[in-house]
């Protein structure tokens, strides 16, 4: 039994089993990731072909954060796909499209590494990702890309999160979420508030995308498919483009 000192909103957590870390600090374990939501809120792959481009993104400075990496595999699908692998593949596609559009892109990682380094605590690793984004005052948005997971393989769909006090973060999350649903056909789980560390502590509008459920057999297959990785990357870029058109 897990005791919490306050309620957790529906869909504000994910549960998965994590492999032992290489440095031996953490054994094989069940992980419960909890986002402290307000209950009353509304809530490596093939290179892409010729990249789509979005002219209005030229000159904009965008930070991409592929979730997990290195000693932290994140969630793992029933057929063995690791979250860190899918998020990096999608993020690299996003970066390619953004750069082809003239955007200036910073990635918290562009290979299978820990951002802080080996032996990092969860706090240090997350802060290292935030630090990459906050290092330049010119960076305009922070986009963290993840895969969702749950104990039941029937859970499915896509969602985006933003910090409750960030109006621009809300606009960013909603624009990306709408584009993903439109272009991929994934079920919408909504754009919602949450207190994930990277979106709470970023000095710019930020969103965390749960692209699809790696714990769902069908969505795991999609997340491992280079064509889908590219399709959802285009959707993310389209959402970013729409966001900058709002300004």
PDB file of C-alpha atoms in Angstrom:
ATOM      1  CA  UNK A   1       0.000   0.000   0.000  1.00  0.00           C
ATOM      2  CA  UNK A   2       1.191   3.512  -0.836  1.00  0.00           C
ATOM      3  CA  UNK A   3       0.055   6.352   1.434  1.00  0.00           C
ATOM      4  CA  UNK A   4      -0.180   9.897   0.073  1.00  0.00           C
ATOM      5  CA  UNK A   5      -0.702  13.102   2.016  1.00  0.00           C
ATOM      6  CA  UNK A   6      -3.130  14.463  -0.580  1.00  0.00           C
ATOM      7  CA  UNK A   7      -5.379  13.122  -3.354  1.00  0.00           C
ATOM      8  CA  UNK A   8      -3.999  12.481  -6.817  1.00  0.00           C
ATOM      9  CA  UNK A   9      -6.102  13.471  -9.802  1.00  0.00           C
ATOM     10  CA  UNK A  10      -7.272  10.912 -12.332  1.00  0.00           C
ATOM     11  CA  UNK A  11      -4.653  10.265 -15.053  1.00  0.00           C
ATOM     12  CA  UNK A  12      -2.039  12.213 -13.045  1.00  0.00           C
ATOM     13  CA  UNK A  13       0.285   9.239 -12.586  1.00  0.00           C
ATOM     14  CA  UNK A  14       1.885   6.380 -14.464  1.00  0.00           C
ATOM     15  CA  UNK A  15       3.117   2.995 -13.232  1.00  0.00           C
ATOM     16  CA  UNK A  16       5.779   0.811 -14.808  1.00  0.00           C
ATOM     17  CA  UNK A  17       8.591  -1.614 -13.985  1.00  0.00           C
ATOM     18  CA  UNK A  18      12.131  -0.285 -14.410  1.00  0.00           C
ATOM     19  CA  UNK A  19      15.290  -2.263 -15.079  1.00  0.00           C
ATOM     20  CA  UNK A  20      18.217  -2.093 -12.629  1.00  0.00           C
ATOM     21  CA  UNK A  21      20.471   0.892 -13.290  1.00  0.00           C
ATOM     22  CA  UNK A  22      23.958   0.230 -14.624  1.00  0.00           C
ATOM     23  CA  UNK A  23      25.674   1.868 -11.663  1.00  0.00           C
ATOM     24  CA  UNK A  24      23.728  -0.363  -9.274  1.00  0.00           C
ATOM     25  CA  UNK A  25      22.189   2.445  -7.263  1.00  0.00           C
ATOM     26  CA  UNK A  26      18.622   1.348  -7.988  1.00  0.00           C
ATOM     27  CA  UNK A  27      17.511  -2.321  -8.346  1.00  0.00           C
ATOM     28  CA  UNK A  28      14.721  -3.750 -10.520  1.00  0.00           C
ATOM     29  CA  UNK A  29      11.690  -1.872  -9.244  1.00  0.00           C
ATOM     30  CA  UNK A  30       8.124  -0.757  -9.765  1.00  0.00           C
ATOM     31  CA  UNK A  31       7.998   2.989 -10.422  1.00  0.00           C
ATOM     32  CA  UNK A  32       4.996   5.210  -9.737  1.00  0.00           C
ATOM     33  CA  UNK A  33       5.389   8.684 -11.250  1.00  0.00           C
ATOM     34  CA  UNK A  34       2.918  11.127  -9.722  1.00  0.00           C
ATOM     35  CA  UNK A  35       2.090  14.615 -10.960  1.00  0.00           C
ATOM     36  CA  UNK A  36       0.537  16.781  -8.258  1.00  0.00           C
ATOM     37  CA  UNK A  37      -2.490  18.010 -10.192  1.00  0.00           C
ATOM     38  CA  UNK A  38      -5.165  20.399  -8.989  1.00  0.00           C
ATOM     39  CA  UNK A  39      -8.303  18.307  -8.817  1.00  0.00           C
ATOM     40  CA  UNK A  40     -10.506  21.165  -9.958  1.00  0.00           C
ATOM     41  CA  UNK A  41      -8.381  22.010 -12.998  1.00  0.00           C
ATOM     42  CA  UNK A  42      -9.409  21.302 -16.578  1.00  0.00           C
ATOM     43  CA  UNK A  43      -7.557  19.518 -17.071  1.00  0.00           C
ATOM     44  CA  UNK A  44      17.636   5.272 -32.580  1.00  0.00           C
ATOM     45  CA  UNK A  45      15.315   5.327 -35.735  1.00  0.00           C
ATOM     46  CA  UNK A  46      15.524   5.946 -39.477  1.00  0.00           C
ATOM     47  CA  UNK A  47      16.172   9.490 -40.615  1.00  0.00           C
ATOM     48  CA  UNK A  48      13.056  11.169 -41.986  1.00  0.00           C
ATOM     49  CA  UNK A  49      12.600  11.672 -45.683  1.00  0.00           C
ATOM     50  CA  UNK A  50      12.400  15.245 -46.919  1.00  0.00           C
ATOM     51  CA  UNK A  51      11.436  17.139 -43.753  1.00  0.00           C
ATOM     52  CA  UNK A  52       8.275  19.179 -43.574  1.00  0.00           C
ATOM     53  CA  UNK A  53       8.965  22.813 -42.763  1.00  0.00           C
ATOM     54  CA  UNK A  54       7.148  25.675 -41.102  1.00  0.00           C
ATOM     55  CA  UNK A  55       8.356  29.074 -42.274  1.00  0.00           C
ATOM     56  CA  UNK A  56       7.105  31.008 -39.257  1.00  0.00           C
ATOM     57  CA  UNK A  57       9.526  29.106 -36.991  1.00  0.00           C
ATOM     58  CA  UNK A  58      12.636  30.666 -38.521  1.00  0.00           C
ATOM     59  CA  UNK A  59      14.787  32.253 -35.827  1.00  0.00           C
ATOM     60  CA  UNK A  60      12.768  30.941 -32.884  1.00  0.00           C
ATOM     61  CA  UNK A  61      14.754  29.255 -30.099  1.00  0.00           C
ATOM     62  CA  UNK A  62      13.281  25.955 -28.954  1.00  0.00           C
ATOM     63  CA  UNK A  63      14.446  23.487 -26.288  1.00  0.00           C
ATOM     64  CA  UNK A  64      13.621  19.787 -26.746  1.00  0.00           C
ATOM     65  CA  UNK A  65      13.845  17.349 -23.849  1.00  0.00           C
ATOM     66  CA  UNK A  66      13.733  13.644 -24.826  1.00  0.00           C
ATOM     67  CA  UNK A  67      12.486  11.920 -21.679  1.00  0.00           C
ATOM     68  CA  UNK A  68      14.716   9.542 -19.704  1.00  0.00           C
ATOM     69  CA  UNK A  69      17.972   8.188 -21.194  1.00  0.00           C
ATOM     70  CA  UNK A  70      21.215   6.544 -20.144  1.00  0.00           C
ATOM     71  CA  UNK A  71      20.769   4.556 -16.937  1.00  0.00           C
ATOM     72  CA  UNK A  72      17.075   5.501 -16.820  1.00  0.00           C
ATOM     73  CA  UNK A  73      15.123   3.526 -19.421  1.00  0.00           C
ATOM     74  CA  UNK A  74      11.761   4.954 -18.402  1.00  0.00           C
ATOM     75  CA  UNK A  75       8.770   2.714 -19.042  1.00  0.00           C
ATOM     76  CA  UNK A  76       9.132  -0.472 -21.100  1.00  0.00           C
ATOM     77  CA  UNK A  77       6.523  -1.917 -23.449  1.00  0.00           C
ATOM     78  CA  UNK A  78       5.328  -5.522 -23.414  1.00  0.00           C
ATOM     79  CA  UNK A  79       7.448  -6.226 -26.499  1.00  0.00           C
ATOM     80  CA  UNK A  80      10.560  -4.588 -25.077  1.00  0.00           C
ATOM     81  CA  UNK A  81      10.481  -1.052 -26.484  1.00  0.00           C
ATOM     82  CA  UNK A  82      12.079   1.351 -24.012  1.00  0.00           C
ATOM     83  CA  UNK A  83      10.643   4.807 -23.443  1.00  0.00           C
ATOM     84  CA  UNK A  84      14.093   6.411 -23.681  1.00  0.00           C
ATOM     85  CA  UNK A  85      14.529   4.965 -27.193  1.00  0.00           C
ATOM     86  CA  UNK A  86      11.164   6.133 -28.522  1.00  0.00           C
ATOM     87  CA  UNK A  87      11.438   9.618 -27.031  1.00  0.00           C
ATOM     88  CA  UNK A  88      14.890  10.170 -28.510  1.00  0.00           C
ATOM     89  CA  UNK A  89      13.805   9.013 -31.978  1.00  0.00           C
ATOM     90  CA  UNK A  90      10.758  11.290 -31.960  1.00  0.00           C
ATOM     91  CA  UNK A  91      12.752  14.217 -30.571  1.00  0.00           C
ATOM     92  CA  UNK A  92      15.438  13.882 -33.251  1.00  0.00           C
ATOM     93  CA  UNK A  93      12.750  14.024 -35.919  1.00  0.00           C
ATOM     94  CA  UNK A  94      11.267  17.114 -34.273  1.00  0.00           C
ATOM     95  CA  UNK A  95      14.717  18.725 -34.172  1.00  0.00           C
ATOM     96  CA  UNK A  96      15.347  17.962 -37.862  1.00  0.00           C
ATOM     97  CA  UNK A  97      12.031  19.496 -38.908  1.00  0.00           C
ATOM     98  CA  UNK A  98      12.483  22.557 -36.710  1.00  0.00           C
ATOM     99  CA  UNK A  99      16.012  23.145 -37.994  1.00  0.00           C
ATOM    100  CA  UNK A 100      14.872  22.746 -41.590  1.00  0.00           C
ATOM    101  CA  UNK A 101      12.376  25.503 -40.784  1.00  0.00           C
ATOM    102  CA  UNK A 102      15.162  27.799 -39.564  1.00  0.00           C
ATOM    103  CA  UNK A 103      14.564  27.359 -35.839  1.00  0.00           C
ATOM    104  CA  UNK A 104      17.455  27.269 -33.373  1.00  0.00           C
ATOM    105  CA  UNK A 105      17.132  24.008 -31.441  1.00  0.00           C
ATOM    106  CA  UNK A 106      18.760  22.940 -28.183  1.00  0.00           C
ATOM    107  CA  UNK A 107      18.357  19.324 -27.041  1.00  0.00           C
ATOM    108  CA  UNK A 108      18.873  18.266 -23.443  1.00  0.00           C
ATOM    109  CA  UNK A 109      20.310  15.041 -24.891  1.00  0.00           C
ATOM    110  CA  UNK A 110      20.881  13.808 -28.436  1.00  0.00           C
ATOM    111  CA  UNK A 111      22.102  10.319 -27.540  1.00  0.00           C
ATOM    112  CA  UNK A 112      21.428   7.615 -24.951  1.00  0.00           C
ATOM    113  CA  UNK A 113      22.939   9.384 -21.942  1.00  0.00           C
ATOM    114  CA  UNK A 114      22.059  10.713 -18.508  1.00  0.00           C
ATOM    115  CA  UNK A 115      21.926  14.510 -18.775  1.00  0.00           C
ATOM    116  CA  UNK A 116      23.435  15.116 -15.319  1.00  0.00           C
ATOM    117  CA  UNK A 117      25.708  12.087 -15.490  1.00  0.00           C
ATOM    118  CA  UNK A 118      25.899   8.676 -13.805  1.00  0.00           C
ATOM    119  CA  UNK A 119      24.851   8.294 -10.168  1.00  0.00           C
ATOM    120  CA  UNK A 120      22.515  11.286 -10.320  1.00  0.00           C
ATOM    121  CA  UNK A 121      19.481  11.518  -8.086  1.00  0.00           C
ATOM    122  CA  UNK A 122      16.135  12.013  -9.790  1.00  0.00           C
ATOM    123  CA  UNK A 123      16.173  15.645  -8.656  1.00  0.00           C
ATOM    124  CA  UNK A 124      19.652  16.285 -10.043  1.00  0.00           C
ATOM    125  CA  UNK A 125      18.783  14.689 -13.385  1.00  0.00           C
ATOM    126  CA  UNK A 126      15.600  16.720 -13.787  1.00  0.00           C
ATOM    127  CA  UNK A 127      17.333  19.921 -12.700  1.00  0.00           C
ATOM    128  CA  UNK A 128      20.084  19.285 -15.255  1.00  0.00           C
ATOM    129  CA  UNK A 129      17.453  19.203 -17.988  1.00  0.00           C
ATOM    130  CA  UNK A 130      15.908  22.437 -16.754  1.00  0.00           C
ATOM    131  CA  UNK A 131      19.374  24.008 -16.584  1.00  0.00           C
ATOM    132  CA  UNK A 132      19.983  23.258 -20.267  1.00  0.00           C
ATOM    133  CA  UNK A 133      16.870  25.200 -21.169  1.00  0.00           C
ATOM    134  CA  UNK A 134      17.386  28.025 -18.710  1.00  0.00           C
ATOM    135  CA  UNK A 135      21.042  28.508 -19.692  1.00  0.00           C
ATOM    136  CA  UNK A 136      20.090  30.967 -22.420  1.00  0.00           C
ATOM    137  CA  UNK A 137      17.646  33.796 -21.793  1.00  0.00           C
ATOM    138  CA  UNK A 138      16.841  33.691 -25.496  1.00  0.00           C
ATOM    139  CA  UNK A 139      15.218  30.250 -25.363  1.00  0.00           C
ATOM    140  CA  UNK A 140      11.482  30.664 -25.928  1.00  0.00           C
ATOM    141  CA  UNK A 141       9.789  27.325 -25.209  1.00  0.00           C
ATOM    142  CA  UNK A 142      10.642  24.005 -23.537  1.00  0.00           C
ATOM    143  CA  UNK A 143       9.082  20.810 -24.933  1.00  0.00           C
ATOM    144  CA  UNK A 144       9.580  17.558 -22.999  1.00  0.00           C
ATOM    145  CA  UNK A 145       8.674  14.376 -24.889  1.00  0.00           C
ATOM    146  CA  UNK A 146       7.636  11.191 -23.067  1.00  0.00           C
ATOM    147  CA  UNK A 147       5.610   7.996 -23.444  1.00  0.00           C
ATOM    148  CA  UNK A 148       2.776   7.210 -21.052  1.00  0.00           C
ATOM    149  CA  UNK A 149       2.395   3.912 -19.195  1.00  0.00           C
ATOM    150  CA  UNK A 150      -0.080   2.165 -16.930  1.00  0.00           C
ATOM    151  CA  UNK A 151      -0.580  -1.262 -15.378  1.00  0.00           C
ATOM    152  CA  UNK A 152      -3.577  -1.983 -17.628  1.00  0.00           C
ATOM    153  CA  UNK A 153      -2.679  -2.499 -21.302  1.00  0.00           C
ATOM    154  CA  UNK A 154      -6.065  -1.073 -22.285  1.00  0.00           C
ATOM    155  CA  UNK A 155      -5.041   2.478 -21.300  1.00  0.00           C
ATOM    156  CA  UNK A 156      -4.444   4.470 -24.471  1.00  0.00           C
ATOM    157  CA  UNK A 157      -4.289   7.926 -25.991  1.00  0.00           C
ATOM    158  CA  UNK A 158      -2.216  11.082 -25.886  1.00  0.00           C
ATOM    159  CA  UNK A 159      -2.037  13.969 -23.422  1.00  0.00           C
ATOM    160  CA  UNK A 160      -0.061  17.137 -22.805  1.00  0.00           C
ATOM    161  CA  UNK A 161       0.682  18.943 -19.563  1.00  0.00           C
ATOM    162  CA  UNK A 162       1.494  22.509 -18.525  1.00  0.00           C
ATOM    163  CA  UNK A 163       2.143  24.251 -15.226  1.00  0.00           C
ATOM    164  CA  UNK A 164      -1.030  25.797 -13.851  1.00  0.00           C
ATOM    165  CA  UNK A 165       0.299  29.340 -13.476  1.00  0.00           C
ATOM    166  CA  UNK A 166       1.700  29.502 -17.021  1.00  0.00           C
ATOM    167  CA  UNK A 167      -0.823  30.938 -19.473  1.00  0.00           C
ATOM    168  CA  UNK A 168       1.654  30.682 -22.359  1.00  0.00           C
ATOM    169  CA  UNK A 169       2.417  27.110 -21.317  1.00  0.00           C
ATOM    170  CA  UNK A 170      -1.291  26.350 -21.547  1.00  0.00           C
ATOM    171  CA  UNK A 171      -1.465  27.785 -25.067  1.00  0.00           C
ATOM    172  CA  UNK A 172       1.599  25.765 -26.086  1.00  0.00           C
ATOM    173  CA  UNK A 173       0.267  22.509 -24.628  1.00  0.00           C
ATOM    174  CA  UNK A 174      -3.155  22.967 -26.201  1.00  0.00           C
ATOM    175  CA  UNK A 175      -1.745  23.806 -29.631  1.00  0.00           C
ATOM    176  CA  UNK A 176       0.539  20.760 -29.664  1.00  0.00           C
ATOM    177  CA  UNK A 177      -2.151  18.474 -28.268  1.00  0.00           C
ATOM    178  CA  UNK A 178      -4.688  19.486 -30.892  1.00  0.00           C
ATOM    179  CA  UNK A 179      -2.176  18.949 -33.698  1.00  0.00           C
ATOM    180  CA  UNK A 180      -1.208  15.483 -32.416  1.00  0.00           C
ATOM    181  CA  UNK A 181      -4.826  14.356 -32.189  1.00  0.00           C
ATOM    182  CA  UNK A 182      -5.610  15.727 -35.653  1.00  0.00           C
ATOM    183  CA  UNK A 183      -2.599  14.226 -37.415  1.00  0.00           C
ATOM    184  CA  UNK A 184      -2.177  10.870 -35.669  1.00  0.00           C
ATOM    185  CA  UNK A 185      -5.736   9.886 -34.809  1.00  0.00           C
ATOM    186  CA  UNK A 186      -4.708   9.037 -31.242  1.00  0.00           C
ATOM    187  CA  UNK A 187      -7.448   9.320 -28.636  1.00  0.00           C
ATOM    188  CA  UNK A 188      -7.373  12.622 -26.775  1.00  0.00           C
ATOM    189  CA  UNK A 189      -6.788  12.502 -23.032  1.00  0.00           C
ATOM    190  CA  UNK A 190      -6.649  16.280 -22.921  1.00  0.00           C
ATOM    191  CA  UNK A 191      -4.282  19.133 -22.194  1.00  0.00           C
ATOM    192  CA  UNK A 192      -4.053  19.372 -18.418  1.00  0.00           C
ATOM    193  CA  UNK A 193      -2.278  21.084 -15.567  1.00  0.00           C
ATOM    194  CA  UNK A 194       0.421  19.224 -13.643  1.00  0.00           C
ATOM    195  CA  UNK A 195       3.456  19.883 -11.467  1.00  0.00           C
ATOM    196  CA  UNK A 196       6.068  17.859 -13.349  1.00  0.00           C
ATOM    197  CA  UNK A 197       9.472  19.205 -12.359  1.00  0.00           C
ATOM    198  CA  UNK A 198      10.654  20.302 -15.791  1.00  0.00           C
ATOM    199  CA  UNK A 199       7.537  22.294 -16.642  1.00  0.00           C
ATOM    200  CA  UNK A 200       7.288  23.810 -13.168  1.00  0.00           C
ATOM    201  CA  UNK A 201      10.897  25.006 -13.097  1.00  0.00           C
ATOM    202  CA  UNK A 202      11.471  26.087 -16.692  1.00  0.00           C
ATOM    203  CA  UNK A 203      11.943  29.840 -17.095  1.00  0.00           C
ATOM    204  CA  UNK A 204       9.862  29.814 -20.288  1.00  0.00           C
ATOM    205  CA  UNK A 205       6.524  28.394 -21.444  1.00  0.00           C
ATOM    206  CA  UNK A 206       6.848  24.623 -21.158  1.00  0.00           C
ATOM    207  CA  UNK A 207       4.878  21.492 -21.913  1.00  0.00           C
ATOM    208  CA  UNK A 208       5.360  17.786 -21.259  1.00  0.00           C
ATOM    209  CA  UNK A 209       3.900  15.506 -23.930  1.00  0.00           C
ATOM    210  CA  UNK A 210       2.822  11.937 -23.138  1.00  0.00           C
ATOM    211  CA  UNK A 211       2.821  10.873 -26.784  1.00  0.00           C
ATOM    212  CA  UNK A 212       1.071   7.495 -26.410  1.00  0.00           C
ATOM    213  CA  UNK A 213       0.968   4.494 -24.065  1.00  0.00           C
ATOM    214  CA  UNK A 214       4.017   2.293 -24.386  1.00  0.00           C
ATOM    215  CA  UNK A 215       2.165  -0.175 -22.118  1.00  0.00           C
ATOM    216  CA  UNK A 216      -0.554  -0.581 -24.782  1.00  0.00           C
ATOM    217  CA  UNK A 217       0.314  -3.227 -27.382  1.00  0.00           C
ATOM    218  CA  UNK A 218      -0.971  -1.231 -30.359  1.00  0.00           C
ATOM    219  CA  UNK A 219       0.520   2.071 -29.257  1.00  0.00           C
ATOM    220  CA  UNK A 220       3.863   0.447 -28.400  1.00  0.00           C
ATOM    221  CA  UNK A 221       3.996  -0.771 -32.006  1.00  0.00           C
ATOM    222  CA  UNK A 222       3.282   2.761 -33.218  1.00  0.00           C
ATOM    223  CA  UNK A 223       5.926   4.287 -30.956  1.00  0.00           C
ATOM    224  CA  UNK A 224       8.531   1.915 -32.384  1.00  0.00           C
ATOM    225  CA  UNK A 225       7.544   2.579 -36.010  1.00  0.00           C
ATOM    226  CA  UNK A 226       9.799   5.135 -37.790  1.00  0.00           C
ATOM    227  CA  UNK A 227       6.879   6.322 -39.932  1.00  0.00           C
ATOM    228  CA  UNK A 228       4.774   7.051 -36.853  1.00  0.00           C
ATOM    229  CA  UNK A 229       7.747   8.626 -35.076  1.00  0.00           C
ATOM    230  CA  UNK A 230       8.022  11.031 -37.980  1.00  0.00           C
ATOM    231  CA  UNK A 231       4.261  11.623 -38.186  1.00  0.00           C
ATOM    232  CA  UNK A 232       3.964  12.584 -34.527  1.00  0.00           C
ATOM    233  CA  UNK A 233       7.082  14.746 -34.844  1.00  0.00           C
ATOM    234  CA  UNK A 234       5.413  16.675 -37.675  1.00  0.00           C
ATOM    235  CA  UNK A 235       2.348  17.095 -35.463  1.00  0.00           C
ATOM    236  CA  UNK A 236       4.453  18.451 -32.598  1.00  0.00           C
ATOM    237  CA  UNK A 237       6.111  20.925 -34.958  1.00  0.00           C
ATOM    238  CA  UNK A 238       2.757  21.977 -36.365  1.00  0.00           C
ATOM    239  CA  UNK A 239       1.532  22.644 -32.847  1.00  0.00           C
ATOM    240  CA  UNK A 240       4.640  24.712 -32.117  1.00  0.00           C
ATOM    241  CA  UNK A 241       4.063  26.645 -35.337  1.00  0.00           C
ATOM    242  CA  UNK A 242       0.469  27.373 -34.333  1.00  0.00           C
ATOM    243  CA  UNK A 243       1.645  28.533 -30.920  1.00  0.00           C
ATOM    244  CA  UNK A 244       4.027  31.088 -32.402  1.00  0.00           C
ATOM    245  CA  UNK A 245       1.270  32.288 -34.735  1.00  0.00           C
ATOM    246  CA  UNK A 246      -0.749  33.224 -31.633  1.00  0.00           C
ATOM    247  CA  UNK A 247       1.860  35.712 -30.452  1.00  0.00           C
TER     248      UNK A 247
END
